[in-house]
Structures are given as structure tokens and as C-alpha cells.
C-alpha positions as MATLAB code, in Angstrom:
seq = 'XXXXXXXXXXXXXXXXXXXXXXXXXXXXXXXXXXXXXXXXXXXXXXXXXXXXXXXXXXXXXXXXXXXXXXXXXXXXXXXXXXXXXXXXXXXXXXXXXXXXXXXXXXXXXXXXXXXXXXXXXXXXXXXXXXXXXXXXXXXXXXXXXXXXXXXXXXXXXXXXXXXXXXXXXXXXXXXXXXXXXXXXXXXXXXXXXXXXXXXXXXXXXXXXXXXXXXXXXXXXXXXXXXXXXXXXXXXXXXXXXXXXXXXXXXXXXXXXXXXXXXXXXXXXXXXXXXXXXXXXXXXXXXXXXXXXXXXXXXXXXXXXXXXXXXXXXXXXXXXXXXXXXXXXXXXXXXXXXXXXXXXXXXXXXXXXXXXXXXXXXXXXXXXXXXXXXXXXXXXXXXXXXXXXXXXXXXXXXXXXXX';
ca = [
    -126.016  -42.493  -40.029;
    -127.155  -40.377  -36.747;
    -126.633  -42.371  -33.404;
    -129.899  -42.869  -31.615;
    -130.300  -41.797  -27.810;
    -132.601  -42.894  -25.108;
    -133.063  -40.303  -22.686;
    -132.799  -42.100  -19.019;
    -137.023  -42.245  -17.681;
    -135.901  -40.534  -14.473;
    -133.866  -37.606  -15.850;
    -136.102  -34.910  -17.305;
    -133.836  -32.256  -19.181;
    -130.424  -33.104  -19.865;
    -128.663  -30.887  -17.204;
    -131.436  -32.414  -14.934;
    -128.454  -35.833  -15.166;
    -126.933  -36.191  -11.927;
    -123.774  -37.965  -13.263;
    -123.008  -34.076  -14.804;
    -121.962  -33.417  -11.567;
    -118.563  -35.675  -11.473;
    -117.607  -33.485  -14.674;
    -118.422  -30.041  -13.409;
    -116.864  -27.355  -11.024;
    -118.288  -26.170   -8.030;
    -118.651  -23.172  -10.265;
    -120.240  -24.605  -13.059;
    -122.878  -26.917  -10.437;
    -124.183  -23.737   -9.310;
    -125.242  -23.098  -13.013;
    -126.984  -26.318  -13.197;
    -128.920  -26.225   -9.948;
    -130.193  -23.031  -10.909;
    -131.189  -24.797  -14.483;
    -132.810  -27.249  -12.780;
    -134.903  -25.139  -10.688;
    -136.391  -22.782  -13.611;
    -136.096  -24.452  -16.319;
    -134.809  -21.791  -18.868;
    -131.118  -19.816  -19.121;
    -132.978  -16.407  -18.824;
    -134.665  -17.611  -15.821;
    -131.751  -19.184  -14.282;
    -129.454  -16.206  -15.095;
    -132.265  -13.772  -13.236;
    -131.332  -15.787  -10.137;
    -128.185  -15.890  -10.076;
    -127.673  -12.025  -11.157;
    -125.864  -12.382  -14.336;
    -126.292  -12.464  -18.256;
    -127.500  -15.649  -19.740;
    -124.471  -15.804  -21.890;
    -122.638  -16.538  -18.845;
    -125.339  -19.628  -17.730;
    -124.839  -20.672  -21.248;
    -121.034  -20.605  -21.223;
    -121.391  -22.638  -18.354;
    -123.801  -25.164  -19.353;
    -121.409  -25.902  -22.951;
    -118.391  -26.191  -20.381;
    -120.411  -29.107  -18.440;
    -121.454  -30.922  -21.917;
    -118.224  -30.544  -23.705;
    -115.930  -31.367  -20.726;
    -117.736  -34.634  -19.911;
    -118.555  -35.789  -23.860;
    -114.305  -36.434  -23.556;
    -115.206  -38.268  -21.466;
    -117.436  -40.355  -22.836;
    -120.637  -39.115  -21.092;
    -123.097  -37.075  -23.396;
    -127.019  -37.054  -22.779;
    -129.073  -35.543  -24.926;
    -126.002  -34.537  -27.202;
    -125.490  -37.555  -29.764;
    -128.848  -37.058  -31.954;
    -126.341  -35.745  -34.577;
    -123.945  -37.827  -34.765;
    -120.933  -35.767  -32.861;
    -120.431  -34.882  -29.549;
    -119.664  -31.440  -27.902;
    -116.465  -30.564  -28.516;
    -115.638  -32.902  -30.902;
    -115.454  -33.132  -34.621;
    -116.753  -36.038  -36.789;
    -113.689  -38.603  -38.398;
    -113.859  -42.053  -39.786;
    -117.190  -43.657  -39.747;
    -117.525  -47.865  -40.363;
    -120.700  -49.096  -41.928;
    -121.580  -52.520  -41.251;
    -124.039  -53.884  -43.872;
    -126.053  -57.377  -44.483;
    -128.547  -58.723  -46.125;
    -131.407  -56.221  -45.015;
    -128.869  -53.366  -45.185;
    -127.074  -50.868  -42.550;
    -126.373  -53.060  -39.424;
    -124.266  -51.441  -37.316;
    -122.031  -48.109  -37.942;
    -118.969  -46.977  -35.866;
    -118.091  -43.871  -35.734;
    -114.921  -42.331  -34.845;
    -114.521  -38.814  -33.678;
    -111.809  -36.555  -31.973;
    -111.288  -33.490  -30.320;
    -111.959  -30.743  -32.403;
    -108.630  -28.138  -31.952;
    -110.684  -25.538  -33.707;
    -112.875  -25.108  -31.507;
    -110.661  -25.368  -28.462;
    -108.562  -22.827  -29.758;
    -111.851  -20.861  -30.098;
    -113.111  -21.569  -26.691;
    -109.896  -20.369  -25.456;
    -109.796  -17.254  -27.346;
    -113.348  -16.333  -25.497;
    -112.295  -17.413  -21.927;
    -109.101  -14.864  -22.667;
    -111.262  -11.872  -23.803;
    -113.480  -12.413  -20.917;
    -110.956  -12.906  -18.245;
    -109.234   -9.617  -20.166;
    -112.837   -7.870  -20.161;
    -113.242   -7.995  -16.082;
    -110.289   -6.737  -14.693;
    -109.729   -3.755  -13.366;
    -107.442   -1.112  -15.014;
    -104.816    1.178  -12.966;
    -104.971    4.793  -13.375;
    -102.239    6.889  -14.230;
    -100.397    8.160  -11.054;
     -97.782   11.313  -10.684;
     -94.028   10.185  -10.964;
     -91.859   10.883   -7.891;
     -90.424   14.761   -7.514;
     -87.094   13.193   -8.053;
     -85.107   10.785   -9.970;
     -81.584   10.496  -11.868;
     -82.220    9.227  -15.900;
     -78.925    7.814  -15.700;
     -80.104    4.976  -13.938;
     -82.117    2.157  -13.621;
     -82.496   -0.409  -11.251;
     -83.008   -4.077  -11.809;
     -85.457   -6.073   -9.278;
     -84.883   -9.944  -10.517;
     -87.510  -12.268   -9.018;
     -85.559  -15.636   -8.291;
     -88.259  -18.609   -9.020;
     -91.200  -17.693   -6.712;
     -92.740  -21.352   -6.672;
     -96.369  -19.767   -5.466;
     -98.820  -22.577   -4.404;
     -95.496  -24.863   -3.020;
     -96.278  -26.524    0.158;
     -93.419  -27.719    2.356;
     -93.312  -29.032    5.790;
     -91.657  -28.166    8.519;
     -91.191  -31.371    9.918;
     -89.738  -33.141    6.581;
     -87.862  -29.623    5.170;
     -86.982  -27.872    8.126;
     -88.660  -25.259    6.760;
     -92.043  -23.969    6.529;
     -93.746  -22.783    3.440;
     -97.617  -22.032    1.658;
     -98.987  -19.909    0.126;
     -99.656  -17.193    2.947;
     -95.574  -17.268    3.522;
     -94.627  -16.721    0.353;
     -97.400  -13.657    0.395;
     -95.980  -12.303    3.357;
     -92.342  -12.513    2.150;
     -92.561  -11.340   -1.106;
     -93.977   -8.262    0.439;
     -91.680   -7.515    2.809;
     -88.527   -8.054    0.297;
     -90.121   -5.680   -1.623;
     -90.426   -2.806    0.640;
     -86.913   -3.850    1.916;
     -85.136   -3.596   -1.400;
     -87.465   -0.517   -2.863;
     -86.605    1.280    0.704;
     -82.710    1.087   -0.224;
     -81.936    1.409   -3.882;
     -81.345    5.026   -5.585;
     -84.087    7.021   -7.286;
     -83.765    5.483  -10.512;
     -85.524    6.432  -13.245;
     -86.075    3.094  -14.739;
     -86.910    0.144  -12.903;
     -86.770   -3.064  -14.445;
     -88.816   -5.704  -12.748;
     -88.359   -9.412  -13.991;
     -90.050  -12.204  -13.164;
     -87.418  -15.233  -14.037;
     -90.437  -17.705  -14.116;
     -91.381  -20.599  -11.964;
     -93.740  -17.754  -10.524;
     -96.538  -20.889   -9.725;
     -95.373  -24.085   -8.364;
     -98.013  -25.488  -10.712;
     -99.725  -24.909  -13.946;
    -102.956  -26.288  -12.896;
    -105.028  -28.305  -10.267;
    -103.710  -31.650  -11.019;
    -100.101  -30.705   -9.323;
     -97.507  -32.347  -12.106;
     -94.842  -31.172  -14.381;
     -94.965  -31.157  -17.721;
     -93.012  -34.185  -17.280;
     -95.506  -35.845  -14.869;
     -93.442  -35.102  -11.448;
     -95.855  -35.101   -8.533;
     -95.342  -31.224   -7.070;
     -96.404  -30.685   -3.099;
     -98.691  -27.898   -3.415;
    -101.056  -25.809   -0.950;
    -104.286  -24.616   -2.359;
    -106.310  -24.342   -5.488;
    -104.788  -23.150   -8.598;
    -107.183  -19.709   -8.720;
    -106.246  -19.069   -5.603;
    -102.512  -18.849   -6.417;
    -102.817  -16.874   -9.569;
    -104.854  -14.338   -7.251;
    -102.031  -14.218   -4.554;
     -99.564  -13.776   -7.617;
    -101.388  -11.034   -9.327;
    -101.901   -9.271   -6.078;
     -98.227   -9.321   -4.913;
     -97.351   -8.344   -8.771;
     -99.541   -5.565   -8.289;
     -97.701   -4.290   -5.010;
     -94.177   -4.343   -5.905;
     -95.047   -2.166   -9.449;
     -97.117    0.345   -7.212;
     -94.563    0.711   -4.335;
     -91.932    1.188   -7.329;
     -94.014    3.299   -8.956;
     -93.697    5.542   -5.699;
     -89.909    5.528   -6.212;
     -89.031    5.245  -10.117;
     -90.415    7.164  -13.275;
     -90.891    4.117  -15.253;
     -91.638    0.586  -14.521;
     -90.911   -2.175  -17.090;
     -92.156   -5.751  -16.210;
     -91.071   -9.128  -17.772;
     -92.366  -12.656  -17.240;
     -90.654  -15.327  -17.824;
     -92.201  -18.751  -18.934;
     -91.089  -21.437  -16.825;
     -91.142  -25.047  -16.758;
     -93.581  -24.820  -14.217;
     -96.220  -22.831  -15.300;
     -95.466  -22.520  -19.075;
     -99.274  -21.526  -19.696;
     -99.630  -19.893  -16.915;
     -96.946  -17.220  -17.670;
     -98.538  -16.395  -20.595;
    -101.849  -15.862  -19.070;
    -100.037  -13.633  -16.381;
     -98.420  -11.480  -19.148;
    -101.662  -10.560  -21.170;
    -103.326   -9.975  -17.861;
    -100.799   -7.235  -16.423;
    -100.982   -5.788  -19.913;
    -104.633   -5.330  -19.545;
    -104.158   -4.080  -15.897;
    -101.618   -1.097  -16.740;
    -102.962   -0.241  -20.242;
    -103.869    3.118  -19.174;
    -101.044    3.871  -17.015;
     -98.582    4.950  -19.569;
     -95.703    4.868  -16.555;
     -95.732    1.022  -16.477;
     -94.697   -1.249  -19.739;
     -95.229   -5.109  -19.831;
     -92.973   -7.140  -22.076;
     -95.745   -9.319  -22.921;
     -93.556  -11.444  -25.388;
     -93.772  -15.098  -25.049;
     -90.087  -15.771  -26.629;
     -88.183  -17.594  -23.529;
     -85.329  -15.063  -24.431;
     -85.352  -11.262  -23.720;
     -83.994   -7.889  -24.283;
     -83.583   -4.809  -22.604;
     -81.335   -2.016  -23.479;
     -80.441    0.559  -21.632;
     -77.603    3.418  -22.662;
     -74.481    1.130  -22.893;
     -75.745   -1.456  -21.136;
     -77.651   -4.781  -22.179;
     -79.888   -6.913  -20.560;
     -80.926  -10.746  -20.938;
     -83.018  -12.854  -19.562;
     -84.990  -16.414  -19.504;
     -85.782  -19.049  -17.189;
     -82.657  -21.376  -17.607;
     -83.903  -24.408  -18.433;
     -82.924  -24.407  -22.410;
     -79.950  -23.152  -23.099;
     -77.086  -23.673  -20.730;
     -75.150  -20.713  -19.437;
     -72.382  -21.221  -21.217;
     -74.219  -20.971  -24.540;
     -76.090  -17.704  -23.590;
     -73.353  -14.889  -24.272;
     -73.731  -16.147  -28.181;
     -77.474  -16.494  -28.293;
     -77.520  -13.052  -26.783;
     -75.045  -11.863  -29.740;
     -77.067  -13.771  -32.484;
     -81.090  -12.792  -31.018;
     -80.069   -9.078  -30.160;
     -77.409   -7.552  -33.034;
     -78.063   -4.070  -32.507;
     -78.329   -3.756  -29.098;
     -75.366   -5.923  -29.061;
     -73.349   -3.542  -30.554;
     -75.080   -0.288  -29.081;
     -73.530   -2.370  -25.787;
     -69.622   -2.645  -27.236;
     -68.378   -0.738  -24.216;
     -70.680   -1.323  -21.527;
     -72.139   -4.342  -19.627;
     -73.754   -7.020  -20.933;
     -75.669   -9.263  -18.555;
     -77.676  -12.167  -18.622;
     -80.335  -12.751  -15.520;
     -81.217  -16.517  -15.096;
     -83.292  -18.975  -12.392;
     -84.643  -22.280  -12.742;
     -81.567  -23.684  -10.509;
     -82.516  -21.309   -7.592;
     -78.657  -21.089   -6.383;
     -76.207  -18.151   -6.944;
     -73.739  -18.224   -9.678;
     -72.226  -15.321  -11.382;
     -69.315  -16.129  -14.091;
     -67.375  -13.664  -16.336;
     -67.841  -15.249  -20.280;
     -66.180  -13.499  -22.880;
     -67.630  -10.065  -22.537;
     -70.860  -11.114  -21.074;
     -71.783  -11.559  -17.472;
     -74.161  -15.028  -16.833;
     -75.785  -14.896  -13.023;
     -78.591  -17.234  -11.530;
     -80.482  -15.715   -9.184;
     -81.421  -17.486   -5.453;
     -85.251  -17.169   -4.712;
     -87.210  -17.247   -1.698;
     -88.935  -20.067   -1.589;
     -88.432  -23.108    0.339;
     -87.344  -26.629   -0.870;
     -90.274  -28.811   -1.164;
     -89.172  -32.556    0.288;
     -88.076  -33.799   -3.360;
     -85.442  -30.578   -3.464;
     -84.369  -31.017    0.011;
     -84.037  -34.725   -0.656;
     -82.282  -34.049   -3.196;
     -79.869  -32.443   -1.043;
     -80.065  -28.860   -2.156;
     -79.215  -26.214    0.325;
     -79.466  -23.174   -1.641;
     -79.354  -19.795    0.970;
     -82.603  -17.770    0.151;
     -82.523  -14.449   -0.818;
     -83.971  -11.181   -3.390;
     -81.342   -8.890   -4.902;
     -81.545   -5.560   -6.543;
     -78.770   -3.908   -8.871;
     -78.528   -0.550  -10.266;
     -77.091    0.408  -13.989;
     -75.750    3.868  -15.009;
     -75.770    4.204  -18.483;
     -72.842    4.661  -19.427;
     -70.846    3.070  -16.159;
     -72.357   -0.713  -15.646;
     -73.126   -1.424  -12.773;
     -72.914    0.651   -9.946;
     -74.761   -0.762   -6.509;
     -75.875   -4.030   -5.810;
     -78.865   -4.524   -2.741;
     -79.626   -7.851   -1.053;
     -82.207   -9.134    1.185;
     -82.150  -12.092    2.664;
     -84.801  -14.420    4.275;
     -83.099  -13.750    7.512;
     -83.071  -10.245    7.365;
     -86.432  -10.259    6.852;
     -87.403  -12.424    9.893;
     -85.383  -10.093   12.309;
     -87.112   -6.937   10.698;
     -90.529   -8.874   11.020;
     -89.427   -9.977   15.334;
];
């Protein structure tokens, strides 16, 4: 039996309901003001100066967003609420019949899964694509270079006064920068350049500031406003080694940070360098990947499954052939998450965690970590292992910068 509703006597049209506004973005208010003002999508979307699909996106976002909720005007003439799909449903009956009826309905993962779908292809649709560029006049196809990103914790706040150190997001803009042109500046023409992101790229995976685990994270500014800072330092290092290498691969690793966010990251890059055939993304979203190169092979993943101890046998069991295409080379694994260096020799296979350059927040420093902070870059030959190994460190960047 459909619910009844009884619009409210001072709301006119449903997005004309001011308690909308504690479920919508800044973003989507804009969308009902301009509803409210002419009355129809094509109207409001003449206004504003874009397509009415995009008003209408907005206005399902509102509805849908605050019917979990529990606030839905105008929306519950059917029976079931935006969003949500229709599940057990009590009748109540007496002598003159149907009394009362409960019904019981949930989120509806289909659709979710749909709506998520769209906001991918449209985020996908918008950006803008590099063009192919010229290679360098030079560089030696017996090497490549390897440019591990230690966790980059964008969006991390930390004060000076509690850490000792200062960091937000406009330091960790300004640093990632300068490492970059500091390492690219002293490595050897490679060929290949291997660029890996270890994960823990974002501090956070979203506005509220917690771990998947519910840990309260210190963060400075709004989570668009990281991924932007992240994509547009991304963007620099692969042009400025574009400049110096033939080919650039990139690889991002999902962290326990920013899990979703990693993924997001990866299909975006993708859509970035699709036409530049000099640039492949490892879009994969296994935790654990490959990378051969002559006799060499190459592993990486975040580091918070399996221990290091237990990678040089994953890496045998996940990779076979390039396992044994490596028998007389190196093998090497390239780890983060505990943001200290460690190198040790397993049985064949080479295990190092990588330092980043991000500050503690005041729960690491508490903690008593005291990790140096640093960005390294090693070289391969393909037949020889490794032959040169680059470092920059914080300070080295601070005297270059005085």
C-alpha cells in the first residue's frame, strides 16, 4: 500500500524545502537556488551555462543523499524512496481492514553501483588529454630508472608547534616538485623510467578525515582540493621525465589510506595519457605488481598485507615467468606504508621500504617515530642489476631552496 505525503503549506516545489540544504554541497545548493528561481531544469540550466542533465544529476544527488537519511519530500507517493529499493512490508489489519502498513526498505546497491559508473564516465569525459611529445635525442635501452614515491600523505596537516615540523598541503606541493627536478636532474638517460606511486598518496579518502578503521587523521583542506594538488604534481614529474626518458611507466598503489581513491587516480591518468603512446599506466587494482625488465624483476605494493618476509614467495607464486626470465638478475621488491628505510637480502630477492617526505602528523610523532625524510632514484641495466642509486633528502632540498 503507497505511503501518503503531505506536502509542508509553506514549501511550494519540493527543492523549494529548505531542510535540502543540510544534505547538499555547496555545489549541489547552487543547483537548487537556481531551481527555485525558474522553476524548470531547462531554465535553471540556461542560467547557470550548462546542460540540464547536469541540473538534473544534481537535483537526484540532493533527493537520494538525504532520503538515507530519512528526509524525502515529495518522493514517498510510491512507496520507495530515492535510492532505495522496496523489502519487507507489514500489514496491519482489523476489523474495517488495512490499518497500518510498515514498510521496510534499503539501499539499493544496484543503483549505487550505477550511479557510480556515471560519475566515473563523466569525471573520465572532462579531462584533458596530453599530446604526444618528441622523445629526448638521447638515451641508453639498457636502462631504466626507478623513481619510488615513499607514502606522500597529501592533505596531512601537522604543526609546527606539536611536530616540530611543519606540513599542508602547499609543502608537500612545493617539495614534491623540487625532489623531482632534483632526482630527474641527476640520474642517466634511461630509456625506461619507472615511476611508482607506493600508495598512501592522500592522507585521506574523503572529507570525513578517518581510516578505514575509524582513526581520526589531521588533515588540511578539502578532499577535491587534494586530489587536484595530486594530479597536478603527478602530471609534472611524468612531463619533466618525459624530457629525459623514452618511456614512462606509472603505477599506483592502493593504500590503506585512500583505497578508493587510488583507484580513481589510476583510471584518471589512464584517461590523461591515452593518446600519448610514450607514457603507460598500470591501471591494475591488484595490491601486488610486476614489472620486468631484461634480467631484472620488479615488485611492488603498499606493505600493509603481506609482511616482508613473505614477499620473495608471493613474488615467485603471482609472477612465474618473469620469475624465471629473472634467474640471473635482480629481483626486487619496492614497499611503503612504514615510511622508514629497510633494505634486507631474502633468498634471492631484495625487500626495501622506502622513506617519504612527509611529515609525522602528532599521532606518528607521538608515537615516537623519527623516520629521516627523503626520495630515492635507482637505475637497472638489463642484464647487470643495479647500477646507480640517487637520493634527495628534505635537507638538501631546503639548502637548494635558501
Amino acid at each position: 500500500m503507497p505511503l501518503s505525503f503531505t506536502p509542508d503549506p509553506h514549501v511550494g516545489a519540493w527543492w523549494e524545502d529548505p531542510n535540502l540544504r543540510d544534505h547538499a554541497t555547496p555545489s549541489d545548493i547552487k543547483y537548487l537556488d537556481a531551481m527555485a528561481a525558474h522553476g524548470t531544469q531547462y531554465a535553471a540550466a540556461a542560467a547557470l551555462g550548462c546542460t540540464q542533465s547536469s541540473v538534473s544529476e544534481a537535483l537526484t544527488r540532493v533527493r537520494k543523499r538525504a532520503a538515507r537519511l530519512g528526509h524525502a519530500p515529495g518522493h514517498w507517493n510510491d512507496g520507495v524512496a530515492p535510492g532505495y529499493r522496496m523489502g519487507k512490508v507489514t500489514v496491519q489489519r482489523g476489523p474495517a481492514g488495512v490499518e497500518r502498513v510498515w514498510e521496510r526498505q534499503s539501499p539499493d546497491a544496484e543503483a549505487d553501483a550505477e550511479r557510480l559508473a556515471a560519475m566515473r564516465e563523466v569525471m573520465l569525459a572532462d579531462l584533458p588529454r596530453v599530446l604526444p611529445s618528441p622523445p629526448p635525442i638521447y638515451s641508453d635501452d639498457d636502462m631504466l630508472t626507478v623513481y619510488p614515491e615513499g607514502d606522500g600523505h597529501a592533505g596531512l596537516y601537522s604543526w609546527v608547534a606539536e611536530t616540530g615540523q611543519a606540513f599542508d598541503l602547499v609543502e608537500y606541493e612545493r617539495i614534491h616538485k623540487a625532489a623531482t627536478d632534483r632526482l630527474i636532474s641527476s640520474t642517466p638517460p634511461s630509456a625506461y623510467a619507472l615511476y611508482i606511486d607506493l600508495g598512501d598518496s592522500l592522507h585521506a579518502d574523503n572529507n570525513a578525515s578517518r581510516t578505514k578503521s575509524g582513526h581520526h587523521l589531521d588533515t588540511h583542506g578539502r578532499h577535491g582540493e587534494v586530489v587536484r594538488v595530486v594530479v597536478r604534481c603527478k602530471r609534472y614529474r611524468i612531463a619533466r621525465l618525459l624530457e629525459k626518458h623514452s618511456h614512462v611507466t606509472y603505477r599506483e598503489n592502493p593504500g590503506n589510506h585512500n583505497s578508493i581513491t587510488a583507484m580513481m587516480l589510476s583510471e584518471m591518468m589512464a584517461a590523461i595519457y591515452e593518446n600519448e603512446p610514450r607514457v603507460k599506466i598500470a591501471a591494475s587494482t591488484n595490491p601486488y605488481w610486476f614489472h620486468g625488465f631484461g634480467s631484472n624483476l620488479i615488485g611492488t605494493t603498499h606493505g600493509d598485507g603481506a609482511k616482508g618476509a613473505n614477499l620473495p614467495l608471493l613474488m615467485a607464486v603471482d609472477a612465474p615467468a618473469l620469475w624465471l626470465a629473472s634467474e640471473h638478475g635482480s629481483r626486487v621488491w619496492f614497499v611503503g606504508h612504514v615510511h622508514h628505510k629497510d633494505i634486507k637480502d631474502h633468498a634471492g630477492v631484495t625487500v626495501e621500504y622506502c622513506r617519504t617526505l612527509a611529515a609525522p602528523d602528532i599521532w606518528s610523532h607521538g608515537a615516537g617515530y623519527r623516520s629521516k625524510r627523503s626520495m630515492e632514484a635507482i637505475t637497472f641495466h638489463r642484464i647487470d642489476g643495479e647500477v646507480e642509486r640517487h637520493t634527495c633528502s628534505l635537507g638538501r632540498l631546503d639548502r637548494l631552496a635558501a
